[in-house]
XYZ file of C-alpha atoms in Angstrom:
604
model
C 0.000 0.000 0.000
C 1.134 3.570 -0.931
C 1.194 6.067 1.692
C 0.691 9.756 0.437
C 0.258 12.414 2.559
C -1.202 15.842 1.525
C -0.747 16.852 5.308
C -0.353 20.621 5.577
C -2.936 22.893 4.524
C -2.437 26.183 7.210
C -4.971 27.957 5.688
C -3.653 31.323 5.869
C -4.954 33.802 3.370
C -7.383 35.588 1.916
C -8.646 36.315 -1.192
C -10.389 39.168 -0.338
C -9.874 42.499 -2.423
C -7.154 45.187 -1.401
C -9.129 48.006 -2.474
C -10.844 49.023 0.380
C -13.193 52.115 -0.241
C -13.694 54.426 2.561
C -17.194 55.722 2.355
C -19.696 56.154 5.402
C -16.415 56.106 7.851
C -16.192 52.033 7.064
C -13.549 50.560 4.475
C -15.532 48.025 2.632
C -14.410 44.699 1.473
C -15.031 43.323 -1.078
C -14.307 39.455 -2.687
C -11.911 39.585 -5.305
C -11.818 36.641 -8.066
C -8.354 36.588 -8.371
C -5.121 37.823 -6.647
C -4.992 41.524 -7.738
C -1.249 40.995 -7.775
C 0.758 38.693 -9.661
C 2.073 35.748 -7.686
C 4.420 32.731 -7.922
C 2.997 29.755 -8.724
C 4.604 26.362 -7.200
C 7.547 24.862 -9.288
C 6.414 21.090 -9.341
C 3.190 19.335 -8.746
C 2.272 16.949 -6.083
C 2.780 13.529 -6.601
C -0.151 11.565 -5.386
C 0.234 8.230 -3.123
C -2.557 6.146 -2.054
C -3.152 7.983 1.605
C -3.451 11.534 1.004
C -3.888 14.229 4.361
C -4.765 17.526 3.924
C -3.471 19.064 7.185
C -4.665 22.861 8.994
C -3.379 24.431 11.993
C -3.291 27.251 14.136
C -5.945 29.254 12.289
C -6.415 31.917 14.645
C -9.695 33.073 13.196
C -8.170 34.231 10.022
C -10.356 32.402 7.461
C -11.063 35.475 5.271
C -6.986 35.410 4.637
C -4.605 38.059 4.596
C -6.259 40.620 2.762
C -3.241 43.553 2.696
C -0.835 44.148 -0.515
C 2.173 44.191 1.402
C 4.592 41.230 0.779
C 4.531 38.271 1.754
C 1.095 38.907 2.479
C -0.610 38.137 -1.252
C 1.301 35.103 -0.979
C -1.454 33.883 1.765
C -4.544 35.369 -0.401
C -7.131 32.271 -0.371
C -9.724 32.408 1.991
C -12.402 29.408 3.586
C -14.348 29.357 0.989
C -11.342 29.164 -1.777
C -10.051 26.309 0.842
C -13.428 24.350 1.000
C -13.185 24.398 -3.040
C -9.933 23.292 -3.346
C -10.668 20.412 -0.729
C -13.479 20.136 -3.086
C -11.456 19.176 -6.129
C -9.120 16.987 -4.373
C -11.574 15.040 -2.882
C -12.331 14.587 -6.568
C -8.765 13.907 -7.915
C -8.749 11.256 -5.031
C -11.712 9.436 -6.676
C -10.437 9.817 -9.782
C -6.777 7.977 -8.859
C -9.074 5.957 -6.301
C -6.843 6.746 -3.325
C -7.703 8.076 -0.648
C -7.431 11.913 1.243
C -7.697 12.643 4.558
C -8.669 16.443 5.761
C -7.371 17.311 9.215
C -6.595 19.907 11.713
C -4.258 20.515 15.035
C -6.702 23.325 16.749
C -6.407 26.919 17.673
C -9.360 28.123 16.349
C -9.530 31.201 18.769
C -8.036 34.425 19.087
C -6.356 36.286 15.852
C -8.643 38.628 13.984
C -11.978 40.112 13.996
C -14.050 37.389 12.452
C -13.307 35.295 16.498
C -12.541 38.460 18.483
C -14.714 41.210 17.251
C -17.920 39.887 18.702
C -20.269 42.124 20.417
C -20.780 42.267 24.128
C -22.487 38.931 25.224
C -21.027 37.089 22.650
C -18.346 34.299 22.483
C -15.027 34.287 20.870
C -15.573 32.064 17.572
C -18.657 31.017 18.312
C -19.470 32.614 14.589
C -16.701 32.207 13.159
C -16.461 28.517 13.892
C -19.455 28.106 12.146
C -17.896 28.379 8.630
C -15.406 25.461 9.833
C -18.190 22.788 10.477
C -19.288 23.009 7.039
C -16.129 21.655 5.828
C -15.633 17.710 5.816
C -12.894 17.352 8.411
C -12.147 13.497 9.145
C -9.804 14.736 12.680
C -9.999 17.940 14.621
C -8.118 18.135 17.736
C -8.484 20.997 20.669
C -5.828 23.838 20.866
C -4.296 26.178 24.220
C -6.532 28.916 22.309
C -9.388 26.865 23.098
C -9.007 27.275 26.525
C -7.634 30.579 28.051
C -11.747 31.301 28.715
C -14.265 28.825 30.284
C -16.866 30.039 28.031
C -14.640 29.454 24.857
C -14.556 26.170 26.077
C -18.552 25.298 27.015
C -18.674 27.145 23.680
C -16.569 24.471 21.444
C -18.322 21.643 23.970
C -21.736 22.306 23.796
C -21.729 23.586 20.327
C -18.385 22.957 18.124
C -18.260 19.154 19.085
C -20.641 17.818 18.299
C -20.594 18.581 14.669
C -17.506 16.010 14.434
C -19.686 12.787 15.294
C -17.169 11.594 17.913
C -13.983 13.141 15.695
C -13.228 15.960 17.643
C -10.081 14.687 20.135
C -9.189 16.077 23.220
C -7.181 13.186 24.247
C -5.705 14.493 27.437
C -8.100 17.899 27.852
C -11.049 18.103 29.904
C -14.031 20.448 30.866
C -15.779 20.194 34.233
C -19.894 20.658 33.458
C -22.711 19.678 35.636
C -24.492 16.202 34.396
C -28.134 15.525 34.372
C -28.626 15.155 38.150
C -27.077 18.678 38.557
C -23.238 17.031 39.945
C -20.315 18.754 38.302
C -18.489 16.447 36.863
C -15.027 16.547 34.669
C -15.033 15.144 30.726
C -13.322 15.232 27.848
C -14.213 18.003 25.856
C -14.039 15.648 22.594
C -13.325 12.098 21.949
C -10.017 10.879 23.580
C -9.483 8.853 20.720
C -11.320 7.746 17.057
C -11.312 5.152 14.952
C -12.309 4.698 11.332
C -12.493 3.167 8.448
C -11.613 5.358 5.139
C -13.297 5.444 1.922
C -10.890 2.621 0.522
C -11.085 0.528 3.669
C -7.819 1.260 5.326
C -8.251 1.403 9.070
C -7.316 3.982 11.189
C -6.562 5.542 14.579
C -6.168 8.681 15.728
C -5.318 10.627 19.110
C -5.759 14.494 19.636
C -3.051 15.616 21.890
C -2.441 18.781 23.428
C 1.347 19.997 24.517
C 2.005 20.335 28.516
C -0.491 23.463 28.547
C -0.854 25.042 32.244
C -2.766 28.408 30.720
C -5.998 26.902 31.112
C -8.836 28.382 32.460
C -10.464 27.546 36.058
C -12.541 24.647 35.165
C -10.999 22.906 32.940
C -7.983 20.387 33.082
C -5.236 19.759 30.632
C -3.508 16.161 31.912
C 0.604 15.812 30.925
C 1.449 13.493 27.642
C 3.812 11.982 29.745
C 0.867 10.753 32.244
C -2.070 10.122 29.223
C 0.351 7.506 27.815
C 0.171 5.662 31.072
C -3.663 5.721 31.161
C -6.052 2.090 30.743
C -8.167 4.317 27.995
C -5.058 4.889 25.964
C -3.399 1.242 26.450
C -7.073 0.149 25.058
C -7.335 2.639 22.165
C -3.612 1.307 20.671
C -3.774 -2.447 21.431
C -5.857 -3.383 18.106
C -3.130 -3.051 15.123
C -4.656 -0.468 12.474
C -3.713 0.051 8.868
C -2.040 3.612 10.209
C -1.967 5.803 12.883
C -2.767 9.129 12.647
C -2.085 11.716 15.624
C -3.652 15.518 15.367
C -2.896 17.403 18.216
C -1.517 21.153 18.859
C 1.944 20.143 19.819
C 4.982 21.134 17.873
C 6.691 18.149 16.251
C 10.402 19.371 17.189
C 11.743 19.446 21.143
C 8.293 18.378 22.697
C 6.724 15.282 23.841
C 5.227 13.847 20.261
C 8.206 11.293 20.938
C 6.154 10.565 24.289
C 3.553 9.102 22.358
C 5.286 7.578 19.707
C 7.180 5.314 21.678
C 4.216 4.089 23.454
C 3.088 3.173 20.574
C 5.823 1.810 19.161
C 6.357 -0.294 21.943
C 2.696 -2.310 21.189
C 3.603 -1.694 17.270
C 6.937 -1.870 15.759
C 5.968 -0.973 12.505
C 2.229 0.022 11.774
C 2.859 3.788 10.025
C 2.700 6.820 12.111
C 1.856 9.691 10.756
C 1.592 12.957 13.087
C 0.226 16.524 12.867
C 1.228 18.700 14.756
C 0.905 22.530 15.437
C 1.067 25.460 18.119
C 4.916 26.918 16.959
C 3.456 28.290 13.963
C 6.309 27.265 11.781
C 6.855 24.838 8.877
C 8.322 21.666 10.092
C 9.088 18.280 10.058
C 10.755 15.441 11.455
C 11.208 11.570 10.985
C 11.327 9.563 14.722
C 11.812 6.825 12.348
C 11.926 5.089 9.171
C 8.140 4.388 8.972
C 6.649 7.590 10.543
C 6.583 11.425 9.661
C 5.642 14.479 12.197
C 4.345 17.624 10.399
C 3.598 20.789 11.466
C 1.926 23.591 8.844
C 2.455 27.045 10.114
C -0.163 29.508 11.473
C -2.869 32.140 10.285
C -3.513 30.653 7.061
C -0.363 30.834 5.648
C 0.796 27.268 4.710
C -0.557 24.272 3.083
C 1.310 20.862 3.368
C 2.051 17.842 0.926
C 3.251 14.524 1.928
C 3.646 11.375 -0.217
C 4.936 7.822 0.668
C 5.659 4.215 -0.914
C 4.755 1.082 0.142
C 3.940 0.578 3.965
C 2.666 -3.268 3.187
C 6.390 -4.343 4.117
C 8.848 -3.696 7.165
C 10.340 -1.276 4.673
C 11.303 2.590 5.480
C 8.795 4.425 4.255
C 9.979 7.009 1.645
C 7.940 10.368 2.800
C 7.810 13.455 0.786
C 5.976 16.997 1.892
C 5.315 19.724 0.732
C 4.080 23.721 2.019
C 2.237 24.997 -0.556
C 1.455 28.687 -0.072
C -2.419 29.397 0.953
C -3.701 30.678 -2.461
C -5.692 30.707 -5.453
C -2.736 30.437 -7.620
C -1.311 27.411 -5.611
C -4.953 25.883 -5.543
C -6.055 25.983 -8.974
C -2.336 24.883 -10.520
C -2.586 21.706 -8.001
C -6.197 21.158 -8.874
C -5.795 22.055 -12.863
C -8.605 23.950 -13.042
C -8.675 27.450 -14.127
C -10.002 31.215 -12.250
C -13.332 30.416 -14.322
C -13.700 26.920 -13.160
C -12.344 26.765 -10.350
C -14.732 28.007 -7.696
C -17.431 26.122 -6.392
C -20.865 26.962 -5.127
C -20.249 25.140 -1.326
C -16.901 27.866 -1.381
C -18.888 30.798 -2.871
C -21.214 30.339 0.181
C -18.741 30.412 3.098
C -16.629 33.301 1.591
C -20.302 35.570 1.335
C -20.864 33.994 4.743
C -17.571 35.238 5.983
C -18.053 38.841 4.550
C -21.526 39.265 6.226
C -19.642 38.213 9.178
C -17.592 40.598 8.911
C -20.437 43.230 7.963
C -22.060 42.278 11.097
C -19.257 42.877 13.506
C -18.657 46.222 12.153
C -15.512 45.138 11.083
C -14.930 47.541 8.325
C -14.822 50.579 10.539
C -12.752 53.097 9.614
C -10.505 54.471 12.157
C -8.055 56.133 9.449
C -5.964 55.609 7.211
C -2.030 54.398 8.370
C 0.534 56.647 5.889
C 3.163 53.834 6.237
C 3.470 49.715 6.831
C 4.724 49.153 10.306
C 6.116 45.678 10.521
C 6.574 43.009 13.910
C 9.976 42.212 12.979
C 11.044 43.062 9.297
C 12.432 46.559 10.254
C 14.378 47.209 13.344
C 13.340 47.960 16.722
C 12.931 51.178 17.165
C 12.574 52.579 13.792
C 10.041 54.287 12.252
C 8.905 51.333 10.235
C 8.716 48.856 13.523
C 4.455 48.588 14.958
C 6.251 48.172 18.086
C 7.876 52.011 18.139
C 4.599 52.860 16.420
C 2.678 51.387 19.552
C 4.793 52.380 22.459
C 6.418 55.368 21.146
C 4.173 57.500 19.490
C 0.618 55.558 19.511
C 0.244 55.210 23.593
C 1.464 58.499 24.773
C -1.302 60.022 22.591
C -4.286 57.274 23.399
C -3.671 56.874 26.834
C -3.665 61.122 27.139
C -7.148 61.605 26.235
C -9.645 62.842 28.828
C -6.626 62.009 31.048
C -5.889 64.179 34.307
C -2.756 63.421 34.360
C -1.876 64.012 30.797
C 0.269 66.843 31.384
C 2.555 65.476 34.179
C 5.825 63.841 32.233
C 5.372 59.673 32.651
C 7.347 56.354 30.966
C 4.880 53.497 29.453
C 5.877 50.176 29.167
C 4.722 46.850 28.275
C 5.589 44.214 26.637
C 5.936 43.270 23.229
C 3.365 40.469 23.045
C 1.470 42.964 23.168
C 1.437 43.672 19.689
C 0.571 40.479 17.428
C 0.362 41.631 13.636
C 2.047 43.825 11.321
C -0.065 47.670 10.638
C -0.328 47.996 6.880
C -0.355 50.995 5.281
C -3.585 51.927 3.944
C -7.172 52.368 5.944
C -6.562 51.371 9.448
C -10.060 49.123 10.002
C -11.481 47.768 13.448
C -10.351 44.781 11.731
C -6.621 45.859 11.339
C -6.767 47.172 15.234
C -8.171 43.331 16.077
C -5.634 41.742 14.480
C -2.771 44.033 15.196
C -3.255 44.407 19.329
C -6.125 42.723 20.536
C -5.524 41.780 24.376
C -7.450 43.859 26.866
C -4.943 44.483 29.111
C -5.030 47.788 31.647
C -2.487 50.359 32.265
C -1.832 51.369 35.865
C 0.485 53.889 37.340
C 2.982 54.646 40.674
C 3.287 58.474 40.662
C 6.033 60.523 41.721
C 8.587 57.905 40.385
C 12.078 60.035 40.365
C 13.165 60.179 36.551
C 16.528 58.229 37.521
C 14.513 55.308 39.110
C 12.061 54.939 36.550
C 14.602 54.800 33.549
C 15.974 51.724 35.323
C 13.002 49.425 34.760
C 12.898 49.144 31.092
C 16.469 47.252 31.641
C 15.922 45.648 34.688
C 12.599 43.946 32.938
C 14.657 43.371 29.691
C 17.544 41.732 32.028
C 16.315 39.147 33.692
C 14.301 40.200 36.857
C 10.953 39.978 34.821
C 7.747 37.396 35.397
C 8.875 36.087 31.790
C 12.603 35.575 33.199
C 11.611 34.719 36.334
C 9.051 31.692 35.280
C 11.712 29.896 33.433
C 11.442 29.453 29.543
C 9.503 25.795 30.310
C 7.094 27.648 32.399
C 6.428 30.471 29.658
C 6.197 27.864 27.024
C 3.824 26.040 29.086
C 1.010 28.721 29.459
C 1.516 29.274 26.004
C 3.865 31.598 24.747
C 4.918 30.809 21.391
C 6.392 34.068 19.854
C 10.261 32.874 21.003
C 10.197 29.840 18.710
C 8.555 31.429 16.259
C 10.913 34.491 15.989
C 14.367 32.236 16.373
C 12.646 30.476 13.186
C 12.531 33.167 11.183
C 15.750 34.520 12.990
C 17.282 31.264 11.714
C 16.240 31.403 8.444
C 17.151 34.885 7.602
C 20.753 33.976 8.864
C 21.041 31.134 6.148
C 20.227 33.556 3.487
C 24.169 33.734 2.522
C 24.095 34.529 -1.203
C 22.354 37.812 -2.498
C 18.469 37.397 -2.957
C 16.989 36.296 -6.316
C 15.191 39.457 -7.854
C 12.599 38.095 -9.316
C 11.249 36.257 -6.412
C 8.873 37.554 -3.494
C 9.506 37.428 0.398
C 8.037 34.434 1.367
C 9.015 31.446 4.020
C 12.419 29.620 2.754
C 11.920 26.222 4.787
C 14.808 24.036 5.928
C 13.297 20.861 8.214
C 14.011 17.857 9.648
C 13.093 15.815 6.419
C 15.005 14.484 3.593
C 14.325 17.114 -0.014
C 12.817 20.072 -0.285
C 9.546 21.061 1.887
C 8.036 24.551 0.361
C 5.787 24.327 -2.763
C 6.768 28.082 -4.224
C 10.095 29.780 -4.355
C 10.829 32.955 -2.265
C 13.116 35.005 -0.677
C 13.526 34.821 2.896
C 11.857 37.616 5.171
C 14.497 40.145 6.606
C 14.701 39.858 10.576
C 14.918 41.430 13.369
C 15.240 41.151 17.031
C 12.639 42.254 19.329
C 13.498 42.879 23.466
C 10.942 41.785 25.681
C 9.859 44.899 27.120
C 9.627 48.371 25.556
C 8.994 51.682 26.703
C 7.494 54.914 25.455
C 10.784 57.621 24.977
C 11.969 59.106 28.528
C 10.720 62.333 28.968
C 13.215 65.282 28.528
C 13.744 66.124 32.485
C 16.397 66.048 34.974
C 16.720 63.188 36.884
C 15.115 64.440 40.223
C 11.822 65.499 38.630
C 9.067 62.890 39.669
C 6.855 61.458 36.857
C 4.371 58.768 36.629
C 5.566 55.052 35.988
C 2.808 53.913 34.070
C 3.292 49.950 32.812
C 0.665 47.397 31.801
C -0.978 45.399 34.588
C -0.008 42.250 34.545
C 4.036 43.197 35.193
C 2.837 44.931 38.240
C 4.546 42.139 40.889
C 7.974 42.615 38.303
C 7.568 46.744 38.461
C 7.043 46.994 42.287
C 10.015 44.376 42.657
C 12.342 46.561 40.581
C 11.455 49.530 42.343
C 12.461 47.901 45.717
C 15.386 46.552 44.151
C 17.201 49.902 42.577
C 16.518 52.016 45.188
C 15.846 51.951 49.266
C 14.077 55.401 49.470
C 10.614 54.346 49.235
C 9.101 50.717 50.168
C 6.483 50.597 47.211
C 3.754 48.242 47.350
C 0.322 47.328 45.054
C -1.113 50.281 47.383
C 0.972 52.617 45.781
C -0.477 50.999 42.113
C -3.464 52.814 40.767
C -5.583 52.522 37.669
C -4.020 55.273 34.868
C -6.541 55.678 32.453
C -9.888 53.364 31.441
C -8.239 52.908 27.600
C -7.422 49.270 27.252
C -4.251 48.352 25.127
C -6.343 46.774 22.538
C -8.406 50.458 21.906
C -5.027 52.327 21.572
C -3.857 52.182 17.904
C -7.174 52.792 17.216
C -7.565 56.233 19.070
C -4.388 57.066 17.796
C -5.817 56.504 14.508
C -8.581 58.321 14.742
C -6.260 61.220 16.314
C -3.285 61.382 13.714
C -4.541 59.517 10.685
C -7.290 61.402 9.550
């Protein structure tokens, strides 16, 4: 039997049109038919075996795409509904060679643009959006960290996401405390711990859906360790019958994490049924071979990615010759891979979630118009600070205007600082939308104050934070990684991959992701040129104010360093014992309103 594994489709763009008009004080959106700019296409087709995945991860909520003209973005133009029709047509091709094709996905549903976060009050994060996803024909889903920062998010995908898979949702080691028929609380899985099925050619399979050592969760629900599910009767009972190939979805990164866990228990029972794992939560490309007759993929984040992987014969004791492939998330890459043209191409199941999609987006108000930014501000593709960084943009010259207004203390000289998670997207340059603010800085996080802060004491935090005495620091990497902070891999990726750019860039190539893995050949479907990077420091600050180093001024910080501020205080000077009664509230603007103020104030 041949395996062939289509396994990474991270959706990740949009193709929704660039030409925003600004009319009303909304930018409207409208579907495009094709990329409005030229793009790449790939530079070989897939070569088809006989078990086929189609793979998504770590979604984020961007299923109308990346909608901006900026490269890379253009490269990620396809949206849901382009998705669903491409899934379409390969379902068809997969008649047609009578193999078979699996569609799966690692979770992270929640949290990344407007279409989950822009809800309005009452509402649920995804609960709409989320929608769109049941109507395509997944054969895995497993939960996500994303899916369970908030209780309600949780109930949410139990009570209403769930049950949509028939029993194929996995939440193998995750569970949600609810109260049962006679009114006891009780804890359950919030999916399936485990599947099996029988595919459309009769192979048999299994399948887990694992989530990483995640300690973020929410009050309410438990996440057990891989180390500990492996141990478990349920999971010694879901292995013991030999299928035709195992296939593990969960959000856990297939490099430096515990997929090996759960491979070796398996391979204990099993010393050669295929394994074939999918894996997410670092949004990178990646891959890795534990051995000769497995493959571990993970497919990137927010739409961006899709993934090919092909096999030969896994009747034998063989190695298993694997191939993948990231193809980039859009039309072009869709219809060359499908054969099918812009006029055929589109289906009437796609055509219905994209409309879908854009009423979503109508309803949420997402096309508000806050103004219009004169400049692209990127996370990491221009230095930090510079003029072209979102995180000067933010800190610098965004938050000492947003944070001012109706203010009392706006005229008494401060220092802000927070951190740069704060910030999650690039700012494009163009009309700055509710959307764009959504997607660009979308936690709710409060700014409090210590006043009267000598000038000389305050200037010492930003490097104290930044040098080790912060919560991030002071947790331990494992501990950040654990409640779910992925933005370290995820820049040392692209850190990495900008540093093996050693001959000059091709011009007639776009930016785009240049992949190097843990498999044998070559992983990414189109050609690019790496992405420039740049370092980011943990912590920044708006610029000092222009005083002498006696003059009080207010501290003014995020809240959630407050423990790390008060401790730094205490630490570079003895004057003053501050505590959290010294900490007051400095304005009711939450982080995720300020680019938009500022907008509203400078870009109009």
């Amino acid at each position: 039997m041949l395996l062939s594994l289509l396994p990474f489709v991270a959706l990740a763009a949009a193709c929704v049109d660039n030409d925003l008009h600004a009319r009303d004080g909304h930018a409207h959106v409208h579907k495009r038919e094709y990329p409005q700019v030229p793009l790449t296409p790939p530079y070989r087709p897939l070569v088809w075996g006989d078990f086929n995945v189609i793979h998504t991860t770590d979604t984020h909520g961007w299923l109308l795409g990346h909608q901006k003209s900026s490269w890379p973005e253009p490269n990620y133009s396809g949206d849901l509904g382009d998705f669903a029709s491409f899934v379409t047509h390969m379902k068809q091709i997969a008649i047609e060679k009578d193999v078979d094709l699996l569609l799966v996905d690692s979770g992270d549903l929640h949290d990344g643009t407007g279409l989950s976060d822009g809800f309005p009050p009452g509402g649920v994060d995804a609960h709409d959006s989320n929608k769109f996803l049941e109507q395509l024909p997944y054969d895995v889903m497993s939960i996500g960290n994303h899916e369970l920062y908030v209780y309600a998010d949780t109930y949410d995908m139990y009570t209403n996401f769930v049950p949509h898979l028939n029993g194929r949702y996995l939440s193998s080691n995750v569970n949600i405390t609810v109260f049962n028929s006679e009114g006891e609380a009780v804890s359950v899985p919030v999916g399936n711990r485990y599947t099996k099925f029988t595919t459309m050619k009769g192979r048999t399979v299994t399948s887990l859906g694992v989530l990483y050592d995640f300690s973020g969760n929410s009050e309410n629900t438990t996440v057990q360790y891989v180390a500990d599910m492996v141990k478990e009767r349920w999971f010694a009972e879901a292995i013991a019958e030999e299928p035709d190939v195992f296939v593990l979805v969960g959000h856990m990164p297939v490099s430096y994490d515990n997929w090996p866990v759960v491979f070796d228990a398996i391979r204990a029972v099993h010393p050669h049924t295929p394994i074939l794992i999918f894996g997410g939560h670092t949004h990178i490309r990646d891959c890795q071979q534990y051995d000769g007759r497995s493959m571990a993929l993970e497919s990137g984040r927010y739409m961006e990615t899709i993934g090919a992987n092909l096999s030969e014969s896994i009747e034998n004791t063989n190695n298993i010759s694997f191939t993948r492939r990231y193809l980039d998330q859009n039309r072009v890459a869709y219809e060359y891979h499908t054969t099918m043209s812009n006029t055929t191409f589109d289906t009437s199941y796609g055509q219905g979630i994209t409309a879908g999609l854009l009423q979503l987006a109508i309803n949420f108000d997402l096309s508000y118009l806050y103004g219009y930014a004169p400049q692209t501000y990127t996370m990491d593709q221009n230095p930090y600070p510079s003029s072209e960084n979102v995180m000067t943009l933010f800190i610098a010259e965004a938050a000492p205007v947003a944070l001012a207004i109706n203010n009392t203390r706006a005229g008494i000289p401060n220092i802000i600082i927070t951190n740069s998670d704060e910030l999650r997207y690039n700012v494009f340059e163009g009309p700055f939308t509710k959307n764009d603010q959504l997607t660009a800085a979308p936690f709710t996080d409060s700014f409090y104050y210590i006043p009267n802060v000598t000038a000389s004491v305050a200037n010492q935090v930003l490097p104290a934070l930044n040098g080790g005495s912060s919560s991030k620091r002071s947790l331990g990497e494992e501990e950040l990684w654990r409640r779910g902070h992925v933005e370290k891999r995820y820049r040392a990726w692209l850190e990495e991959m900008d540093r093996r750019q050693l001959s000059p860039t091709t011009s007639d190539l776009t930016l785009g992701y240049v992949t190097t893995d843990g498999c044998p050949g070559a992983g990414d479907d189109t050609l690019h040129n790496p992405l420039p990077y740049y370092s980011i420091p943990d912590y920044i600050s708006s610029n000092p104010p222009n005083v002498t180093d006696a003059t009080p001024i207010d501290l003014v910080f995020v809240n959630f360093i407050e423990s790390d501020v008060l401790s730094i205080l205490n630490r570079v000077q003895n004057a003053t014992s501050y505590t959290s009664s010294d900490v007051s509230l400095y304005t009711p603007t939450l982080a995720d309103a300020v680019l938009g103020l500022y907008a509203q104030a400078q870009w109009n």
